[in-house]
Short mmCIF file of C-alpha atoms in Angstrom, two decimals:
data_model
loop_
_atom_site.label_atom_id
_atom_site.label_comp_id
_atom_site.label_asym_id
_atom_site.label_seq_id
_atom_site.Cartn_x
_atom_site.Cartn_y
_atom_site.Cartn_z
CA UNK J 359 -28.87 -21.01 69.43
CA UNK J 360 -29.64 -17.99 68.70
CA UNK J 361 -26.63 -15.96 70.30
CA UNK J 362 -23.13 -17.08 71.17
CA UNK J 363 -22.87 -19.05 74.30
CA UNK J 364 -19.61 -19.63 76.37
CA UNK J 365 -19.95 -22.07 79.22
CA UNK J 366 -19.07 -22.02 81.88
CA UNK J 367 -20.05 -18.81 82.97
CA UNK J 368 -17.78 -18.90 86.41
CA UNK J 369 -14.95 -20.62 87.03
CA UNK J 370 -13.09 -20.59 90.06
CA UNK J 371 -9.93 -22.37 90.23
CA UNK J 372 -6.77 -23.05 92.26
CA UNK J 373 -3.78 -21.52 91.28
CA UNK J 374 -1.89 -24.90 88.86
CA UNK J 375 -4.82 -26.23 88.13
CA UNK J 376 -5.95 -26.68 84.25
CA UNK J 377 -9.23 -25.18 82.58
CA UNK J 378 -10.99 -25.05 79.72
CA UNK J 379 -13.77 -22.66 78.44
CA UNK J 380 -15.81 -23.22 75.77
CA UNK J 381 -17.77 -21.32 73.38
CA UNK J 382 -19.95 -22.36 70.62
CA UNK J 383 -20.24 -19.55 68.24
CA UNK J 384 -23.88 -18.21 65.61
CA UNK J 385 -24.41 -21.12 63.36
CA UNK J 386 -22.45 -20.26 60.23
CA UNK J 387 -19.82 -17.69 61.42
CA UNK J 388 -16.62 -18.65 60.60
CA UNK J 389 -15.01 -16.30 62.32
CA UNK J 390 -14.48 -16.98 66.14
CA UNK J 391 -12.15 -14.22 68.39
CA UNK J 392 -11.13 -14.84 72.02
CA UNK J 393 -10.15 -11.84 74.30
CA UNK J 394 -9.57 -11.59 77.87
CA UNK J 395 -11.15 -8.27 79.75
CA UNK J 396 -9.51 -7.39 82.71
CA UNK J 397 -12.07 -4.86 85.37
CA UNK J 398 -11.77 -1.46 84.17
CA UNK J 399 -10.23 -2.33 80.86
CA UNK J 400 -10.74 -3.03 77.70
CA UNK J 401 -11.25 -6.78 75.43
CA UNK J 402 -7.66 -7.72 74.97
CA UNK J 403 -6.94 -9.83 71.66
CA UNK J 404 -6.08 -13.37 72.40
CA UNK J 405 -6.39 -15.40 69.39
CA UNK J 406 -8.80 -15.84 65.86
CA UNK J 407 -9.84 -18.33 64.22
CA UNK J 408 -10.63 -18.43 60.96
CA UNK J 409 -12.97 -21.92 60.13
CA UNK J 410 -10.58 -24.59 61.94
CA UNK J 411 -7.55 -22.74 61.65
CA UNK J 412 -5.90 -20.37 64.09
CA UNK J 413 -5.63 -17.11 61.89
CA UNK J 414 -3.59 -15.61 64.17
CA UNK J 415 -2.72 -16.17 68.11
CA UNK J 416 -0.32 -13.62 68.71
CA UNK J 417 -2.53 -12.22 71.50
CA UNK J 418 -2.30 -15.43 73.58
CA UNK J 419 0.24 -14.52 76.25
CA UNK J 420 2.32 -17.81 76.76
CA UNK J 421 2.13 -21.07 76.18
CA UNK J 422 0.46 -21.59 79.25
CA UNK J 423 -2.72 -20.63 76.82
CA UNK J 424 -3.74 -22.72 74.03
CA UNK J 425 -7.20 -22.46 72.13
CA UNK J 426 -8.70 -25.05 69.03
CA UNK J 427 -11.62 -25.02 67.26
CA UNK J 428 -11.25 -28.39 65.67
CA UNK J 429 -14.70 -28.35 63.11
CA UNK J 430 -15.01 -24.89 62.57
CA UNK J 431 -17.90 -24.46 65.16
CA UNK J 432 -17.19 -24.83 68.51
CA UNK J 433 -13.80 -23.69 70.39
CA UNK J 434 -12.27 -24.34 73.46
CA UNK J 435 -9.68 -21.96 74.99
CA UNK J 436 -7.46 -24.48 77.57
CA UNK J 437 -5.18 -22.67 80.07
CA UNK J 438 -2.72 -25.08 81.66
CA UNK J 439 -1.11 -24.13 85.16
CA UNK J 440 -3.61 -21.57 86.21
CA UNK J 441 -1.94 -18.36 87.53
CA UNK J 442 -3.72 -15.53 89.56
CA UNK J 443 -2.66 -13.32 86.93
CA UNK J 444 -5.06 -15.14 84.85
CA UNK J 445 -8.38 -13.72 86.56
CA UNK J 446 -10.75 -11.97 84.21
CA UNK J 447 -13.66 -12.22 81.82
CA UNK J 448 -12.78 -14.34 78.57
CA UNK J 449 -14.87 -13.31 76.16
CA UNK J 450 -15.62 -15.30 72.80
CA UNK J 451 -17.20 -13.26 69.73
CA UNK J 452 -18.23 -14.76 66.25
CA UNK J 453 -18.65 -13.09 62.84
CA UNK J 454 -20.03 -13.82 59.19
CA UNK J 455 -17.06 -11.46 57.94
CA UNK J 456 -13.83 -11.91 56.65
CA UNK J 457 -10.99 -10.09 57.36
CA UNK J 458 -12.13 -8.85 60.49
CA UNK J 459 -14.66 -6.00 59.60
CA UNK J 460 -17.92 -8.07 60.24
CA UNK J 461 -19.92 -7.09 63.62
CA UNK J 462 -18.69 -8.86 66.38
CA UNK J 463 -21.28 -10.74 68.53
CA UNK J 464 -19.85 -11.50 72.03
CA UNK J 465 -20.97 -13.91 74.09
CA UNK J 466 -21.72 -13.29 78.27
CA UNK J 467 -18.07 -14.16 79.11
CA UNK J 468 -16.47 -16.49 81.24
CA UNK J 469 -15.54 -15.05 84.65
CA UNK J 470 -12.40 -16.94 85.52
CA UNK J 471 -10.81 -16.20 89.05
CA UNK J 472 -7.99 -17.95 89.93
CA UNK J 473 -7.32 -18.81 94.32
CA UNK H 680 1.22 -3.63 66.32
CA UNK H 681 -1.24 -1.55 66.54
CA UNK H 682 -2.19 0.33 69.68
CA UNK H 683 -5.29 2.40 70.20
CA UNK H 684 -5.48 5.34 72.35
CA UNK H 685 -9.01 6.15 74.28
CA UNK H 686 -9.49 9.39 76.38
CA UNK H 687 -11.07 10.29 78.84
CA UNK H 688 -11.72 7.48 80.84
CA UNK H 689 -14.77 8.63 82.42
CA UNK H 690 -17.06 11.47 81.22
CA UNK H 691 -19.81 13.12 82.62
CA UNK H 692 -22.21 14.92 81.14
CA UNK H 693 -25.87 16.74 82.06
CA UNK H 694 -28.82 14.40 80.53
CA UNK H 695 -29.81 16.63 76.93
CA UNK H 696 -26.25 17.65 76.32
CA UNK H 697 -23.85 15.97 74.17
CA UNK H 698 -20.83 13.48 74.81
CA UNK H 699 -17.80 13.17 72.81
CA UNK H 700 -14.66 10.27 72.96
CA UNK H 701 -11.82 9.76 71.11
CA UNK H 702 -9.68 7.77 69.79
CA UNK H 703 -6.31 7.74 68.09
CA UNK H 704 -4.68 4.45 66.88
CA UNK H 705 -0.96 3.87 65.65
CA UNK H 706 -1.03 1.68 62.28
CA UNK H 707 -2.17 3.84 59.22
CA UNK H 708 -2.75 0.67 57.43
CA UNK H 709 -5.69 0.07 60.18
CA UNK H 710 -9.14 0.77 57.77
CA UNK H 711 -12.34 -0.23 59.83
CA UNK H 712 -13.01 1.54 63.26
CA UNK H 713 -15.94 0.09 65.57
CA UNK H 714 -17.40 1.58 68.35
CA UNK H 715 -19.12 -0.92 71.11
CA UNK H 716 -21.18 0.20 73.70
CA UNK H 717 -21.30 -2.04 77.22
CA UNK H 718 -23.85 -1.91 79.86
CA UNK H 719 -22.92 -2.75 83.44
CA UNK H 720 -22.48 -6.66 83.83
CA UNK H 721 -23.23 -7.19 79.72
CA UNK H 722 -21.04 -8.12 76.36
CA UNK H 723 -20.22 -5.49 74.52
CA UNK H 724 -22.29 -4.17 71.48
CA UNK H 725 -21.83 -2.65 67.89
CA UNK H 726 -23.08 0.81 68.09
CA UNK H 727 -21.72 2.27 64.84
CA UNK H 728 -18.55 1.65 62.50
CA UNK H 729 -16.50 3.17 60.06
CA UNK H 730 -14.36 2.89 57.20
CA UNK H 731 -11.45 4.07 56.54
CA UNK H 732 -12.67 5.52 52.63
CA UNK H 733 -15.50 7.56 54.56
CA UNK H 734 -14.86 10.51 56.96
CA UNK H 735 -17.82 10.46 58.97
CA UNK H 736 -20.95 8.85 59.45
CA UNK H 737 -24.25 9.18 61.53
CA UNK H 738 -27.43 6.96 63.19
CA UNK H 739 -30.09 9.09 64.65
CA UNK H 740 -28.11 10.49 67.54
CA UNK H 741 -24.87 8.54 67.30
CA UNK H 742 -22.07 10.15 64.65
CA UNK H 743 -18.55 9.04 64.20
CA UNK H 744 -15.32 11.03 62.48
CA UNK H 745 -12.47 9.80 60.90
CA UNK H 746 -9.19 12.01 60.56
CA UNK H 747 -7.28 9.24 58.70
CA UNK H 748 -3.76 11.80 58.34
CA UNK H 749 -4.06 12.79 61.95
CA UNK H 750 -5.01 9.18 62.80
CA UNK H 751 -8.29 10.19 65.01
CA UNK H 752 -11.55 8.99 65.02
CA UNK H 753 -14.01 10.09 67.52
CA UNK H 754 -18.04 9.19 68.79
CA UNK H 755 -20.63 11.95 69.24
CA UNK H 756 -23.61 11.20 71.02
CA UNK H 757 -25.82 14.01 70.83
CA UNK H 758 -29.29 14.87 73.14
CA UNK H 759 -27.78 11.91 76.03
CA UNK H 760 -30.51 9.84 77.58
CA UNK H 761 -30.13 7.95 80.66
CA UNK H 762 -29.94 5.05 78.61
CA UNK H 763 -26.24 6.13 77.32
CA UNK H 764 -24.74 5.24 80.71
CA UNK H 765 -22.19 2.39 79.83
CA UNK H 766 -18.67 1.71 79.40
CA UNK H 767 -17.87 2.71 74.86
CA UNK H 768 -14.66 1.20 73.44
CA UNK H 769 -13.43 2.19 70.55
CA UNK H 770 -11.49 -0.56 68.09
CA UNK H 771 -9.23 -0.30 65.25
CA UNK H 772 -8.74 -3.57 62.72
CA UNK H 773 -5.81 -4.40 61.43
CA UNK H 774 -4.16 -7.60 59.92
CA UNK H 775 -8.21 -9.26 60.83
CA UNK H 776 -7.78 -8.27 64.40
CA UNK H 777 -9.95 -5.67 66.13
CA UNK H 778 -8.01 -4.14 69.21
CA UNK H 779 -9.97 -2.59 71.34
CA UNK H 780 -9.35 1.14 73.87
CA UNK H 781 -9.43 0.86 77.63
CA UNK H 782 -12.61 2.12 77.52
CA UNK H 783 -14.32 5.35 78.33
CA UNK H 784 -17.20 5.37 81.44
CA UNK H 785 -20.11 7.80 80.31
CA UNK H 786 -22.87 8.78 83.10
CA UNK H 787 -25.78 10.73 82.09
CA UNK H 788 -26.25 13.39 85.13
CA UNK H 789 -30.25 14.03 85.63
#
């Protein structure tokens, strides 16, 4: 596709339960960022991916939160025992650069609100 | 880690004047500084970006300064159009990971 896509695009879930959210990033970026944006605030880092590997996921806050990206393309952020804490937009962006200073392209977001 | 620092949080300004945010951040080893504009209800967008060998730098009515000893960077919008009304977050990279401001909420008055 043209754009980044995360799917799906609401979520509403009981508090315990277990989701996942997906997002399938511009063919050929091999970089892939998840944050979580709260109303009012601003993206907070969760985790990056660099290719397969998890650069660095000291953003995600427990390990209630868990995220893979298994070929390098898609990635699936999994959140295990659902908290109402845990309501917000997850946003996935993708970029061509390394190190961080390449454009990020978000996606629409995820609206996640936990019951 | 770093921490970036965003004020005001909502600005107001007369449509034809000019707008200004800012920004400090806490890691001077931080080197790339984005700016992302988003509209109500849509992802946030790349606006403008700078570098941390360059102290300022300007697209059409959109500038951004750097003060890398005071560790401030700021965004000047200049001749505001109704079109400016969104949410602007400044970012900071550091270690590959862009931390973003809370935000600042810009309305263009008519």
């Amino acid at each position: 596709g043209a754009g980044v896509s995360q799917t799906p695009s609401n979520k509403v879930t009981e508090k315990g339960k277990y989701v996942e959210l997906r997002c399938d990033p511009i063919s050929g970026h091999t970089a892939l960022y998840w944050y979580r944006q709260s109303l009012g605030q601003g993206p907070e880092f969760l985790i990056y991916f660099q290719g397969t590997g998890a650069a660095d996921d000291s953003g995600l806050p427990n390990d209630r939160f868990f995220a893979v990206r298994p070929e390098g393309s898609v990635s699936t952020l999994k959140i295990q025992r659902t908290e109402r804490g845990d309501s917000a937009v997850y946003l996935c962006a993708s970029s061509s650069g390394q190190g961080g200073t390449g454009e990020l392209f978000f996606g629409e977001g995820s609206r996640l609100t936990v019951l | 880690g770093e921490n970036v620092e965003q004020h005001p949080s909502t600005l107001s300004v007369q449509e034809g004047d000019s707008a200004v945010i800012k920004c400090t951040y806490s890691d001077s080893a931080s080197n790339y500084f984005p700016w992302y504009k988003q509209e109500l209800g849509k992802r946030p967008q790349l606006i403008i970006d700078i570098r941390s060998n360059v102290g300022e730098k300007k697209d059409q009515r959109i500038a951004v300064t750097l003060n890398k000893t005071a560790k401030h960077f700021s965004l000047h919008i200049t001749e505001t159009q109704p079109e400016d009304s969104a949410v602007y977050f400044c970012a900071a990279l550091r270690d590959d990971k862009i931390i973003f401001g809370k935000g600042t909420r810009l309305h263009i008055l008519p």
